PDB file of C-alpha atoms in Angstrom:
ATOM      1  CA  UNK W   1       0.239 -16.120   4.595  1.00 78.00           C
ATOM      2  CA  UNK W   2      -0.723 -12.984   6.468  1.00 85.00           C
ATOM      3  CA  UNK W   3      -4.429 -12.118   6.272  1.00 90.00           C
ATOM      4  CA  UNK W   4      -5.446  -8.607   7.303  1.00 94.00           C
ATOM      5  CA  UNK W   5      -9.040  -7.612   8.071  1.00 95.00           C
ATOM      6  CA  UNK W   6     -10.540  -4.207   8.737  1.00 96.00           C
ATOM      7  CA  UNK W   7     -13.977  -3.824  10.246  1.00 92.00           C
ATOM      8  CA  UNK W   8     -16.144  -1.850   9.698  1.00 92.00           C
ATOM      9  CA  UNK W   9     -15.803  -1.124   5.997  1.00 93.00           C
ATOM     10  CA  UNK W  10     -17.316   2.339   6.492  1.00 95.00           C
ATOM     11  CA  UNK W  11     -17.810   4.708   9.402  1.00 95.00           C
ATOM     12  CA  UNK W  12     -19.597   8.065   9.735  1.00 96.00           C
ATOM     13  CA  UNK W  13     -19.123  10.305  12.774  1.00 96.00           C
ATOM     14  CA  UNK W  14     -19.928  13.919  13.702  1.00 97.00           C
ATOM     15  CA  UNK W  15     -17.089  16.401  13.841  1.00 97.00           C
ATOM     16  CA  UNK W  16     -15.245  16.390  17.156  1.00 97.00           C
ATOM     17  CA  UNK W  17     -15.874  12.740  17.952  1.00 97.00           C
ATOM     18  CA  UNK W  18     -12.893  10.447  18.478  1.00 96.00           C
ATOM     19  CA  UNK W  19     -12.354   7.827  15.780  1.00 96.00           C
ATOM     20  CA  UNK W  20     -11.375   4.235  16.513  1.00 96.00           C
ATOM     21  CA  UNK W  21     -10.345   2.095  13.540  1.00 97.00           C
ATOM     22  CA  UNK W  22      -9.667  -1.593  13.938  1.00 97.00           C
ATOM     23  CA  UNK W  23      -7.303  -3.911  12.118  1.00 97.00           C
ATOM     24  CA  UNK W  24      -6.770  -7.621  12.767  1.00 97.00           C
ATOM     25  CA  UNK W  25      -4.117  -9.942  11.386  1.00 94.00           C
ATOM     26  CA  UNK W  26      -3.623 -13.703  11.450  1.00 92.00           C
ATOM     27  CA  UNK W  27       0.161 -14.135  11.755  1.00 87.00           C
ATOM     28  CA  UNK W  28       1.551 -12.935  15.081  1.00 83.00           C
ATOM     29  CA  UNK W  29       5.076 -13.087  13.631  1.00 85.00           C
ATOM     30  CA  UNK W  30       4.424  -9.729  12.081  1.00 86.00           C
ATOM     31  CA  UNK W  31       7.487  -7.606  11.310  1.00 84.00           C
ATOM     32  CA  UNK W  32       5.724  -4.261  11.413  1.00 87.00           C
ATOM     33  CA  UNK W  33       2.268  -2.731  11.044  1.00 91.00           C
ATOM     34  CA  UNK W  34       1.686   0.356   8.970  1.00 92.00           C
ATOM     35  CA  UNK W  35      -1.330   2.625   8.705  1.00 95.00           C
ATOM     36  CA  UNK W  36      -2.021   4.556   5.508  1.00 94.00           C
ATOM     37  CA  UNK W  37      -4.475   7.202   4.444  1.00 96.00           C
ATOM     38  CA  UNK W  38      -5.933   7.219   0.927  1.00 94.00           C
ATOM     39  CA  UNK W  39      -7.979  10.089  -0.474  1.00 93.00           C
ATOM     40  CA  UNK W  40     -10.349   9.398  -3.399  1.00 88.00           C
ATOM     41  CA  UNK W  41      -8.410   8.881  -6.629  1.00 82.00           C
ATOM     42  CA  UNK W  42      -5.081   9.379  -4.880  1.00 86.00           C
ATOM     43  CA  UNK W  43      -2.153   7.300  -3.723  1.00 87.00           C
ATOM     44  CA  UNK W  44      -1.361   6.113  -0.216  1.00 91.00           C
ATOM     45  CA  UNK W  45       0.112   8.374   2.427  1.00 90.00           C
ATOM     46  CA  UNK W  46       1.932   6.706   5.300  1.00 89.00           C
ATOM     47  CA  UNK W  47       0.568   7.767   8.696  1.00 93.00           C
ATOM     48  CA  UNK W  48       2.247   5.589  11.296  1.00 93.00           C
ATOM     49  CA  UNK W  49       4.587   2.621  11.347  1.00 89.00           C
ATOM     50  CA  UNK W  50       4.823   0.351  14.390  1.00 90.00           C
ATOM     51  CA  UNK W  51       7.719  -2.064  14.621  1.00 87.00           C
ATOM     52  CA  UNK W  52       7.052  -5.524  16.069  1.00 87.00           C
ATOM     53  CA  UNK W  53       9.013  -4.586  19.204  1.00 89.00           C
ATOM     54  CA  UNK W  54       6.832  -1.532  19.840  1.00 91.00           C
ATOM     55  CA  UNK W  55       3.377  -1.263  21.385  1.00 93.00           C
ATOM     56  CA  UNK W  56       2.321   2.092  19.954  1.00 94.00           C
ATOM     57  CA  UNK W  57       3.224   5.128  17.879  1.00 93.00           C
ATOM     58  CA  UNK W  58       1.873   8.662  18.074  1.00 95.00           C
ATOM     59  CA  UNK W  59       1.812  11.566  15.657  1.00 93.00           C
ATOM     60  CA  UNK W  60      -0.237  14.626  16.531  1.00 96.00           C
ATOM     61  CA  UNK W  61      -3.872  13.570  16.893  1.00 97.00           C
ATOM     62  CA  UNK W  62      -3.080  10.049  15.694  1.00 97.00           C
ATOM     63  CA  UNK W  63      -2.168   7.126  17.901  1.00 97.00           C
ATOM     64  CA  UNK W  64      -1.737   3.535  16.741  1.00 96.00           C
ATOM     65  CA  UNK W  65      -1.349   0.517  18.974  1.00 96.00           C
ATOM     66  CA  UNK W  66      -0.130  -2.989  18.226  1.00 96.00           C
ATOM     67  CA  UNK W  67      -1.000  -6.141  20.181  1.00 94.00           C
ATOM     68  CA  UNK W  68       0.681  -9.094  18.533  1.00 91.00           C
ATOM     69  CA  UNK W  69      -0.709 -11.642  20.982  1.00 91.00           C
ATOM     70  CA  UNK W  70      -4.292 -10.820  20.019  1.00 93.00           C
ATOM     71  CA  UNK W  71      -3.469 -10.039  16.382  1.00 94.00           C
ATOM     72  CA  UNK W  72      -4.865  -6.512  16.555  1.00 96.00           C
ATOM     73  CA  UNK W  73      -3.928  -2.946  15.798  1.00 96.00           C
ATOM     74  CA  UNK W  74      -6.036   0.105  16.502  1.00 97.00           C
ATOM     75  CA  UNK W  75      -5.760   3.584  15.027  1.00 97.00           C
ATOM     76  CA  UNK W  76      -7.162   6.378  17.189  1.00 97.00           C
ATOM     77  CA  UNK W  77      -7.858   9.812  15.728  1.00 97.00           C
ATOM     78  CA  UNK W  78      -8.679  12.373  18.370  1.00 97.00           C
ATOM     79  CA  UNK W  79     -11.197  15.196  17.864  1.00 97.00           C
ATOM     80  CA  UNK W  80     -12.055  14.277  14.276  1.00 97.00           C
ATOM     81  CA  UNK W  81     -12.347  16.966  11.601  1.00 97.00           C
ATOM     82  CA  UNK W  82     -14.012  16.934   8.159  1.00 97.00           C
ATOM     83  CA  UNK W  83     -10.507  16.868   6.668  1.00 97.00           C
ATOM     84  CA  UNK W  84     -10.006  13.444   8.248  1.00 97.00           C
ATOM     85  CA  UNK W  85     -12.553  11.988   5.809  1.00 97.00           C
ATOM     86  CA  UNK W  86     -10.674   9.382   3.780  1.00 97.00           C
ATOM     87  CA  UNK W  87     -10.060   5.652   3.535  1.00 96.00           C
ATOM     88  CA  UNK W  88      -7.660   4.263   6.110  1.00 97.00           C
ATOM     89  CA  UNK W  89      -5.703   1.134   5.264  1.00 96.00           C
ATOM     90  CA  UNK W  90      -3.628  -1.009   7.542  1.00 95.00           C
ATOM     91  CA  UNK W  91      -0.908  -3.318   6.278  1.00 93.00           C
ATOM     92  CA  UNK W  92       1.105  -6.016   7.997  1.00 90.00           C
ATOM     93  CA  UNK W  93       4.748  -6.273   7.033  1.00 84.00           C
ATOM     94  CA  UNK W  94       6.655  -9.521   6.827  1.00 79.00           C
ATOM     95  CA  UNK W  95      10.354  -9.968   7.460  1.00 71.00           C
ATOM     96  CA  UNK W  96      10.957 -10.055   3.713  1.00 71.00           C
ATOM     97  CA  UNK W  97       9.567  -6.527   3.464  1.00 71.00           C
ATOM     98  CA  UNK W  98       6.290  -7.384   1.751  1.00 80.00           C
ATOM     99  CA  UNK W  99       2.995  -5.867   2.888  1.00 85.00           C
ATOM    100  CA  UNK W 100      -0.388  -7.555   3.279  1.00 91.00           C
ATOM    101  CA  UNK W 101      -3.200  -5.020   3.136  1.00 93.00           C
ATOM    102  CA  UNK W 102      -6.643  -4.861   4.626  1.00 94.00           C
ATOM    103  CA  UNK W 103      -9.507  -3.610   2.440  1.00 94.00           C
ATOM    104  CA  UNK W 104      -9.710  -0.351   4.379  1.00 95.00           C
ATOM    105  CA  UNK W 105     -12.226   1.610   6.432  1.00 97.00           C
ATOM    106  CA  UNK W 106     -13.832   4.591   4.703  1.00 96.00           C
ATOM    107  CA  UNK W 107     -14.377   7.388   7.197  1.00 97.00           C
ATOM    108  CA  UNK W 108     -16.780  10.299   6.793  1.00 97.00           C
ATOM    109  CA  UNK W 109     -16.625  13.110   9.342  1.00 97.00           C
ATOM    110  CA  UNK W 110     -19.818  15.183   9.242  1.00 97.00           C
ATOM    111  CA  UNK W 111     -19.505  18.929   9.834  1.00 94.00           C
TER     112      UNK W 111
ATOM    113  CA  UNK K   1      12.961  15.015  -3.681  1.00 62.00           C
ATOM    114  CA  UNK K   2      10.254  13.577  -5.964  1.00 74.00           C
ATOM    115  CA  UNK K   3       9.840  10.229  -4.163  1.00 91.00           C
ATOM    116  CA  UNK K   4       8.092   7.604  -6.307  1.00 94.00           C
ATOM    117  CA  UNK K   5       6.883   8.759  -9.732  1.00 95.00           C
ATOM    118  CA  UNK K   6       4.441   6.753 -11.835  1.00 96.00           C
ATOM    119  CA  UNK K   7       3.433   7.347 -15.430  1.00 96.00           C
ATOM    120  CA  UNK K   8       0.937   7.477 -16.997  1.00 96.00           C
ATOM    121  CA  UNK K   9      -1.756   8.482 -14.498  1.00 95.00           C
ATOM    122  CA  UNK K  10      -4.577   7.161 -16.665  1.00 96.00           C
ATOM    123  CA  UNK K  11      -4.747   4.782 -19.607  1.00 96.00           C
ATOM    124  CA  UNK K  12      -7.420   2.984 -21.606  1.00 97.00           C
ATOM    125  CA  UNK K  13      -6.340  -0.169 -23.415  1.00 97.00           C
ATOM    126  CA  UNK K  14      -8.153  -2.432 -25.791  1.00 97.00           C
ATOM    127  CA  UNK K  15      -8.231  -6.163 -25.131  1.00 97.00           C
ATOM    128  CA  UNK K  16      -5.046  -7.763 -26.432  1.00 96.00           C
ATOM    129  CA  UNK K  17      -2.970  -4.574 -26.427  1.00 97.00           C
ATOM    130  CA  UNK K  18       0.248  -4.260 -24.452  1.00 96.00           C
ATOM    131  CA  UNK K  19       1.694  -1.449 -22.394  1.00 96.00           C
ATOM    132  CA  UNK K  20       4.346  -0.610 -19.846  1.00 97.00           C
ATOM    133  CA  UNK K  21       3.653   1.208 -16.604  1.00 98.00           C
ATOM    134  CA  UNK K  22       6.648   3.248 -15.557  1.00 98.00           C
ATOM    135  CA  UNK K  23       7.907   3.672 -11.991  1.00 98.00           C
ATOM    136  CA  UNK K  24      10.940   5.676 -10.889  1.00 97.00           C
ATOM    137  CA  UNK K  25      12.205   6.474  -7.410  1.00 96.00           C
ATOM    138  CA  UNK K  26      14.981   8.881  -6.465  1.00 94.00           C
ATOM    139  CA  UNK K  27      15.529   7.802  -2.857  1.00 91.00           C
ATOM    140  CA  UNK K  28      18.086   5.079  -3.617  1.00 90.00           C
ATOM    141  CA  UNK K  29      15.722   2.473  -2.164  1.00 91.00           C
ATOM    142  CA  UNK K  30      16.728  -1.100  -2.891  1.00 90.00           C
ATOM    143  CA  UNK K  31      13.229  -2.604  -2.515  1.00 91.00           C
ATOM    144  CA  UNK K  32      10.519  -1.824  -5.062  1.00 94.00           C
ATOM    145  CA  UNK K  33       7.007  -3.216  -5.454  1.00 95.00           C
ATOM    146  CA  UNK K  34       4.017  -3.257  -7.755  1.00 97.00           C
ATOM    147  CA  UNK K  35       0.543  -3.534  -6.236  1.00 96.00           C
ATOM    148  CA  UNK K  36      -2.910  -3.481  -7.776  1.00 97.00           C
ATOM    149  CA  UNK K  37      -6.021  -2.211  -6.039  1.00 95.00           C
ATOM    150  CA  UNK K  38      -9.487  -3.304  -7.092  1.00 93.00           C
ATOM    151  CA  UNK K  39     -12.633  -1.507  -5.821  1.00 83.00           C
ATOM    152  CA  UNK K  40     -13.399  -2.333  -2.196  1.00 80.00           C
ATOM    153  CA  UNK K  41     -10.342  -4.542  -1.918  1.00 83.00           C
ATOM    154  CA  UNK K  42      -6.962  -4.211  -0.312  1.00 85.00           C
ATOM    155  CA  UNK K  43      -3.831  -3.894  -2.382  1.00 93.00           C
ATOM    156  CA  UNK K  44      -2.417  -7.114  -3.777  1.00 94.00           C
ATOM    157  CA  UNK K  45       1.263  -7.612  -4.569  1.00 94.00           C
ATOM    158  CA  UNK K  46       2.047  -8.334  -8.231  1.00 96.00           C
ATOM    159  CA  UNK K  47       5.859  -8.356  -8.338  1.00 96.00           C
ATOM    160  CA  UNK K  48       8.672  -7.059  -6.219  1.00 94.00           C
ATOM    161  CA  UNK K  49      12.410  -6.488  -6.453  1.00 95.00           C
ATOM    162  CA  UNK K  50      15.087  -6.483  -3.767  1.00 91.00           C
ATOM    163  CA  UNK K  51      17.671  -4.810  -5.978  1.00 92.00           C
ATOM    164  CA  UNK K  52      18.841  -4.250  -9.532  1.00 94.00           C
ATOM    165  CA  UNK K  53      18.690  -7.472 -11.529  1.00 95.00           C
ATOM    166  CA  UNK K  54      16.552  -9.308  -8.955  1.00 95.00           C
ATOM    167  CA  UNK K  55      12.790  -9.712  -9.235  1.00 96.00           C
ATOM    168  CA  UNK K  56      10.252 -12.127  -7.804  1.00 94.00           C
ATOM    169  CA  UNK K  57       6.565 -12.920  -8.070  1.00 95.00           C
ATOM    170  CA  UNK K  58       4.035 -11.688  -5.588  1.00 93.00           C
ATOM    171  CA  UNK K  59       0.489 -12.842  -4.987  1.00 91.00           C
ATOM    172  CA  UNK K  60      -1.043 -12.078  -8.431  1.00 95.00           C
ATOM    173  CA  UNK K  61       1.734 -12.148 -11.093  1.00 97.00           C
ATOM    174  CA  UNK K  62      -0.132 -13.758 -14.007  1.00 96.00           C
ATOM    175  CA  UNK K  63      -0.362 -11.519 -17.065  1.00 96.00           C
ATOM    176  CA  UNK K  64       2.460  -9.230 -15.949  1.00 97.00           C
ATOM    177  CA  UNK K  65       6.213  -8.981 -16.284  1.00 97.00           C
ATOM    178  CA  UNK K  66       8.819  -6.757 -14.662  1.00 98.00           C
ATOM    179  CA  UNK K  67      12.463  -5.881 -14.990  1.00 96.00           C
ATOM    180  CA  UNK K  68      14.899  -4.019 -12.761  1.00 97.00           C
ATOM    181  CA  UNK K  69      17.949  -2.919 -14.700  1.00 96.00           C
ATOM    182  CA  UNK K  70      18.699   0.046 -12.412  1.00 96.00           C
ATOM    183  CA  UNK K  71      18.078   0.908  -8.770  1.00 95.00           C
ATOM    184  CA  UNK K  72      15.769   3.751  -9.800  1.00 96.00           C
ATOM    185  CA  UNK K  73      13.427   2.119 -12.334  1.00 97.00           C
ATOM    186  CA  UNK K  74      10.961  -0.738 -11.992  1.00 98.00           C
ATOM    187  CA  UNK K  75       8.628  -0.906 -15.022  1.00 98.00           C
ATOM    188  CA  UNK K  76       5.592  -3.209 -15.112  1.00 98.00           C
ATOM    189  CA  UNK K  77       4.703  -4.754 -18.465  1.00 97.00           C
ATOM    190  CA  UNK K  78       1.209  -5.925 -19.387  1.00 96.00           C
ATOM    191  CA  UNK K  79       1.102  -8.325 -22.314  1.00 90.00           C
ATOM    192  CA  UNK K  80      -2.232  -9.116 -24.017  1.00 93.00           C
ATOM    193  CA  UNK K  81      -4.368  -6.910 -21.785  1.00 95.00           C
ATOM    194  CA  UNK K  82      -7.569  -8.460 -20.415  1.00 96.00           C
ATOM    195  CA  UNK K  83     -10.632  -6.859 -18.731  1.00 96.00           C
ATOM    196  CA  UNK K  84      -9.562  -8.527 -15.464  1.00 96.00           C
ATOM    197  CA  UNK K  85      -6.522  -6.233 -15.454  1.00 97.00           C
ATOM    198  CA  UNK K  86      -8.709  -3.151 -15.097  1.00 97.00           C
ATOM    199  CA  UNK K  87      -7.462  -1.765 -11.811  1.00 97.00           C
ATOM    200  CA  UNK K  88      -5.421   0.951 -10.141  1.00 96.00           C
ATOM    201  CA  UNK K  89      -1.726   0.121 -10.042  1.00 98.00           C
ATOM    202  CA  UNK K  90       0.607   1.420  -7.361  1.00 97.00           C
ATOM    203  CA  UNK K  91       4.363   1.326  -7.273  1.00 97.00           C
ATOM    204  CA  UNK K  92       6.129   1.527  -3.909  1.00 94.00           C
ATOM    205  CA  UNK K  93       9.646   1.500  -2.568  1.00 92.00           C
ATOM    206  CA  UNK K  94      11.436   0.829   0.680  1.00 87.00           C
ATOM    207  CA  UNK K  95      14.983   0.564   1.946  1.00 80.00           C
ATOM    208  CA  UNK K  96      16.534  -2.236   3.954  1.00 67.00           C
ATOM    209  CA  UNK K  97      18.393   0.361   5.951  1.00 63.00           C
ATOM    210  CA  UNK K  98      15.382   2.646   6.341  1.00 56.00           C
ATOM    211  CA  UNK K  99      12.721  -0.021   6.876  1.00 55.00           C
ATOM    212  CA  UNK K 100      11.703   1.634  10.121  1.00 56.00           C
ATOM    213  CA  UNK K 101      10.449   4.606   8.128  1.00 61.00           C
ATOM    214  CA  UNK K 102       7.976   2.566   6.141  1.00 73.00           C
ATOM    215  CA  UNK K 103       7.017   2.489   2.508  1.00 85.00           C
ATOM    216  CA  UNK K 104       6.668   5.296  -0.040  1.00 89.00           C
ATOM    217  CA  UNK K 105       3.935   4.939  -2.640  1.00 91.00           C
ATOM    218  CA  UNK K 106       3.458   6.569  -6.015  1.00 93.00           C
ATOM    219  CA  UNK K 107       0.179   8.284  -6.916  1.00 92.00           C
ATOM    220  CA  UNK K 108      -1.032   5.367  -9.027  1.00 95.00           C
ATOM    221  CA  UNK K 109      -1.974   4.507 -12.605  1.00 96.00           C
ATOM    222  CA  UNK K 110      -5.655   3.978 -13.324  1.00 95.00           C
ATOM    223  CA  UNK K 111      -5.952   1.404 -16.120  1.00 97.00           C
ATOM    224  CA  UNK K 112      -9.139   0.428 -17.951  1.00 97.00           C
ATOM    225  CA  UNK K 113      -9.176  -2.483 -20.411  1.00 97.00           C
ATOM    226  CA  UNK K 114     -12.144  -2.441 -22.817  1.00 96.00           C
TER     227      UNK K 114
END
């Protein structure tokens, strides 16, 4: 069973600082790794999806890496803005298309 | 393109009552899922379906039932509601052919059992 851990649970940074969010997983036979954003009281918005054959994905200021050998994924957000304040969830996908979620990292970007 | 639509958005139930959470997707996705999210926790899989007429249990299925009579709809039924079922419920969908694009989630149903 895939176990996904996100540390820290919360993070506060000043505006303009780069954000580094960590995700670790126990089963290296991961099918894909997906990062989501969740705003308070809202649903999940998909940010980036990394297939098991890929090492990273980029979208604008966001970059996510995947290292299956170490069981880690990292989400980088460059030049953070107050609008980046949210909870970020990572989820490991299995080959039967089920997701195992971490508990999330709640980010606050201070203006 | 509406994506994944969940109704209702909020509901308060009394212990022992029953209700159905509705989920509809218009993307012709064959895979559909129900997750619950408790405060400070990750999402946990309740039930999932790989196509019309096919459903299977996830990690936390007790107290719930599902059906999948069409590709579009995947309702979640709560029988004899209990306080432990107070949670936020999310429906999601995915496609075998479009798996590389990831999952689409609904906006959630916030359920309180009192």
